[in-house]
mmCIF file of C-alpha atoms in Angstrom:
data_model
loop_
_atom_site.group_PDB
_atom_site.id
_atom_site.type_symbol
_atom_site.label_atom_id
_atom_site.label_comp_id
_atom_site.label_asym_id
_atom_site.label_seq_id
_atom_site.Cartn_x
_atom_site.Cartn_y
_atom_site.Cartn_z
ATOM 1 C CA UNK W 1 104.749 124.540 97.792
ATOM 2 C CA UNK W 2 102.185 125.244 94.673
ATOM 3 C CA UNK W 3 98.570 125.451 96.026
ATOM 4 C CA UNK W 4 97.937 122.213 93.622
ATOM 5 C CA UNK W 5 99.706 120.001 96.267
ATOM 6 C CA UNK W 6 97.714 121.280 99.344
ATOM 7 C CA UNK W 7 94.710 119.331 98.370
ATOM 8 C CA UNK W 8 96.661 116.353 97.733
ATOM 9 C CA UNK W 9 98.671 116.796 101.424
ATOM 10 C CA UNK W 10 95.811 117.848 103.388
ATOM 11 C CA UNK W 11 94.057 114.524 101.366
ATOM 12 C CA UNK W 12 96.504 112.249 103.360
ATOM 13 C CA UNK W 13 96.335 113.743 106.350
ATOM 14 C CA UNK W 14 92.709 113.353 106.666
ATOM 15 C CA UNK W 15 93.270 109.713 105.773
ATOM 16 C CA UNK W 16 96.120 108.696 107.977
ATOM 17 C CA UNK W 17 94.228 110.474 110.863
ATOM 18 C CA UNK W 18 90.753 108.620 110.269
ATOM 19 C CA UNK W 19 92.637 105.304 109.788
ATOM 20 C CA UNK W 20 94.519 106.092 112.925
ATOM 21 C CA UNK W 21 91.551 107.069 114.783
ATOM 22 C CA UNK W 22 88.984 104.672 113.538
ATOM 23 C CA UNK W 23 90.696 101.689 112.061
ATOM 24 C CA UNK W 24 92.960 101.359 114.982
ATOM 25 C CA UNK W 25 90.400 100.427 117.213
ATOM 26 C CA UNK W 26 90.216 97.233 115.341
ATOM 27 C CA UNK W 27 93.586 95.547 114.858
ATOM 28 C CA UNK W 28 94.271 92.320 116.369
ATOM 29 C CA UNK W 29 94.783 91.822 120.163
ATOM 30 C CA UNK W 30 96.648 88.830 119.912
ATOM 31 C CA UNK W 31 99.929 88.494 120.243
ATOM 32 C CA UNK W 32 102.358 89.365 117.409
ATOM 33 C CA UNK W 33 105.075 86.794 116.251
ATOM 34 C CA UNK W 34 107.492 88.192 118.806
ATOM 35 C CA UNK W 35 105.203 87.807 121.893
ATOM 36 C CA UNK W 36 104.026 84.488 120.986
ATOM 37 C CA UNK W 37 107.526 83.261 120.410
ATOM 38 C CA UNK W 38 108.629 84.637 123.518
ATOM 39 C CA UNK W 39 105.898 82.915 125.553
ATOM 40 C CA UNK W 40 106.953 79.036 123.834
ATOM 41 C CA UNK W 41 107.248 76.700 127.025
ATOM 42 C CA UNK W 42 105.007 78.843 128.959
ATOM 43 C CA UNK W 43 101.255 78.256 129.919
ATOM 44 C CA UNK W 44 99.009 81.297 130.019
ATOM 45 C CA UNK W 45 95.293 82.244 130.913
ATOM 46 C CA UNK W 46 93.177 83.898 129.401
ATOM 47 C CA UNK W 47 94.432 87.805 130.529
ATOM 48 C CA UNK W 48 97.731 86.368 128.536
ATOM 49 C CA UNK W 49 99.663 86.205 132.063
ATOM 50 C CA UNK W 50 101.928 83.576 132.610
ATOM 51 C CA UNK W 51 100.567 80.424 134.835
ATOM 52 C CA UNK W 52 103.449 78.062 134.383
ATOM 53 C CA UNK W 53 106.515 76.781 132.224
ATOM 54 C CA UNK W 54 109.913 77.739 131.192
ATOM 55 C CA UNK W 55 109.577 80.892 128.706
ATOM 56 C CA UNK W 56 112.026 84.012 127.736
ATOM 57 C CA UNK W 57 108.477 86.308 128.740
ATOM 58 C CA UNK W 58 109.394 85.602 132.543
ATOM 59 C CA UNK W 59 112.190 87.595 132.619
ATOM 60 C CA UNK W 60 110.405 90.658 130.833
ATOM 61 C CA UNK W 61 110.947 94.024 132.439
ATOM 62 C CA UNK W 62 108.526 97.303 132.224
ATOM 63 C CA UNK W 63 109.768 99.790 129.596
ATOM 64 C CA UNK W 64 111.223 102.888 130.794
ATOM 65 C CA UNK W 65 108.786 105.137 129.643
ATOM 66 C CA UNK W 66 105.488 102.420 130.399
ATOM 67 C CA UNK W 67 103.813 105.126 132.470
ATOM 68 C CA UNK W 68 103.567 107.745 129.790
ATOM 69 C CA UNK W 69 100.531 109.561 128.780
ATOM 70 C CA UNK W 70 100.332 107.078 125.622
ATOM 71 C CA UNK W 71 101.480 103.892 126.748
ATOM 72 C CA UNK W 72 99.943 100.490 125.664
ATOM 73 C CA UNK W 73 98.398 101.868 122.509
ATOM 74 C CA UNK W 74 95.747 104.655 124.423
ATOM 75 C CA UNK W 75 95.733 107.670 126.749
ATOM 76 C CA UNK W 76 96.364 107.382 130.653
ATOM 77 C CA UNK W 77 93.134 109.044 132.028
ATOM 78 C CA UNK W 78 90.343 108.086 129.431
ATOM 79 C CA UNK W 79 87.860 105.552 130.524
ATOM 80 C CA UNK W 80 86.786 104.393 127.474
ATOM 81 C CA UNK W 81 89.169 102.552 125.215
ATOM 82 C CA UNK W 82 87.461 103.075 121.945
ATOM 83 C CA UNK W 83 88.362 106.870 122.658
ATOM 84 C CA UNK W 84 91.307 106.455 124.390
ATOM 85 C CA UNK W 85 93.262 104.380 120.942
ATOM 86 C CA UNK W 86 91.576 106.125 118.392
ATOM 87 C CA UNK W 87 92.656 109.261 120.395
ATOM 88 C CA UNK W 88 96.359 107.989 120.922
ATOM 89 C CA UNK W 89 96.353 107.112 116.787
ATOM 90 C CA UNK W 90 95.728 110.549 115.965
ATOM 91 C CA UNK W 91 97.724 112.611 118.459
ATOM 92 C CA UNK W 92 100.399 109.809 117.057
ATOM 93 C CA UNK W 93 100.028 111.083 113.304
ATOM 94 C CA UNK W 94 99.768 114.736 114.167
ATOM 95 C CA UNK W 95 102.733 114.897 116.125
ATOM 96 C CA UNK W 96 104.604 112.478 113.371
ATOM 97 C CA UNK W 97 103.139 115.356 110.670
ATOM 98 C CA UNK W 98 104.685 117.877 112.556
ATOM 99 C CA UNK W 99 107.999 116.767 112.829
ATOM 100 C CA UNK W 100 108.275 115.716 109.112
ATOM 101 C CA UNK W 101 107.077 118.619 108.178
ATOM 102 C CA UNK W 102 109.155 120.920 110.308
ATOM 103 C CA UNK W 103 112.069 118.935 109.278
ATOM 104 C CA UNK W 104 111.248 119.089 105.013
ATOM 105 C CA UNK W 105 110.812 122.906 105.839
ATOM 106 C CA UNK W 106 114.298 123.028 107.565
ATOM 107 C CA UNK W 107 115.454 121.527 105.212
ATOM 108 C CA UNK W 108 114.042 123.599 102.280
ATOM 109 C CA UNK W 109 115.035 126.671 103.716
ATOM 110 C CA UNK W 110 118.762 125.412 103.044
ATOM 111 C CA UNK W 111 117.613 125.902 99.462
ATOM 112 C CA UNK W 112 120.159 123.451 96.833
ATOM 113 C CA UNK W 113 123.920 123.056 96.939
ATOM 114 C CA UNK W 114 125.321 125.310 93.758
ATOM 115 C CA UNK W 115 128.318 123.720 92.362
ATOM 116 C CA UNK W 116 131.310 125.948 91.648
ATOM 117 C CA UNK W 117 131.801 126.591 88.000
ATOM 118 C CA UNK W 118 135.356 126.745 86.844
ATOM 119 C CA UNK W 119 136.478 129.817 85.554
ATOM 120 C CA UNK W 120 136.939 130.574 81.653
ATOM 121 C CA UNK W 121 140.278 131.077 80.240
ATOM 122 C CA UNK W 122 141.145 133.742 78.427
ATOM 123 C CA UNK W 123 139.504 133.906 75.339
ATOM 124 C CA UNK W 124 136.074 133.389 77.033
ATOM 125 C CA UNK W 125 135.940 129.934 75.498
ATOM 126 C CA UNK W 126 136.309 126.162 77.463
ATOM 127 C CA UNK W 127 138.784 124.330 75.618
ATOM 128 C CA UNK W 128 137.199 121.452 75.939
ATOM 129 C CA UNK W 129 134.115 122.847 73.376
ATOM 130 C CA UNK W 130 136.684 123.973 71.080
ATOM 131 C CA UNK W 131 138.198 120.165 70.462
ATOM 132 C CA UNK W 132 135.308 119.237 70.180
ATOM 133 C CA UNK W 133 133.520 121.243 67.816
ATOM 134 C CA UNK W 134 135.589 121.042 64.339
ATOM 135 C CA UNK W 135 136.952 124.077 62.755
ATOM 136 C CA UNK W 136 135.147 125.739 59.974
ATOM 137 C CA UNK W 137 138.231 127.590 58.770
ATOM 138 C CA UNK W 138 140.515 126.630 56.187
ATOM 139 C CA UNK W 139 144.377 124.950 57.179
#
């Protein structure tokens, strides 16, 4: 990598991470279109949980992995959640960062595919360049 694209890389790091950090902290809490569709028939409260109805949302299940260090958009064991999503945004892009870059540098290393040139015939010319080119010779 030429040191003129550093600048430009480290640029978008430092931009992904304050948007994850920062930025986060201030995207909607309501429901996306998926929730909210799932929830149609149901009555809710105002903690979102289900009081009554008929709805697809009853039947919901806990992810397998809900008790992870960054489920629900923050880290398990920080109080405050201003901290705890801005914190889970940027240990988010870092680790995405790291694996696309480990990957672009495995795949780097690999270096290009070289096709296989056919070899010349005998006089050391390809006969499709002498067809081609007209002779300057007299018949």
């Amino acid at each position: 990598m030429s040191k003129r694209q550093w600048p430009f890389l480290l640029g978008g790091l430092l931009v992904a991470l304050l948007l994850a950090g920062v930025v986060s902290n201030y995207a909607s809490s309501h429901p996306d279109g998926l929730d909210s569709s799932l929830l149609k028939g149901c009555t809710v409260n105002a903690d979102d949980e289900i009081t009554g109805g008929s709805c697809p949302a009853q039947e919901a299940k806990d992810h397998e992995l809900a008790d992870s260090p960054l489920a629900d958009y923050g880290v398990r064991g920080i109080g405050n959640d201003f901290v705890s999503t801005g914190l889970s945004g940027v240990l988010g892009v870092l680790l995405t960062f790291a694996l696309g870059g480990g990957l672009f540098w495995l795949a780097r290393r690999r270096g290009p595919a070289v096709p296989a040139s056919p070899a010349p015939n005998a006089a050391g010319a390809d006969p499709v360049d002498e067809a081609a080119t007209p002779s300057s010779g007299a018949r």
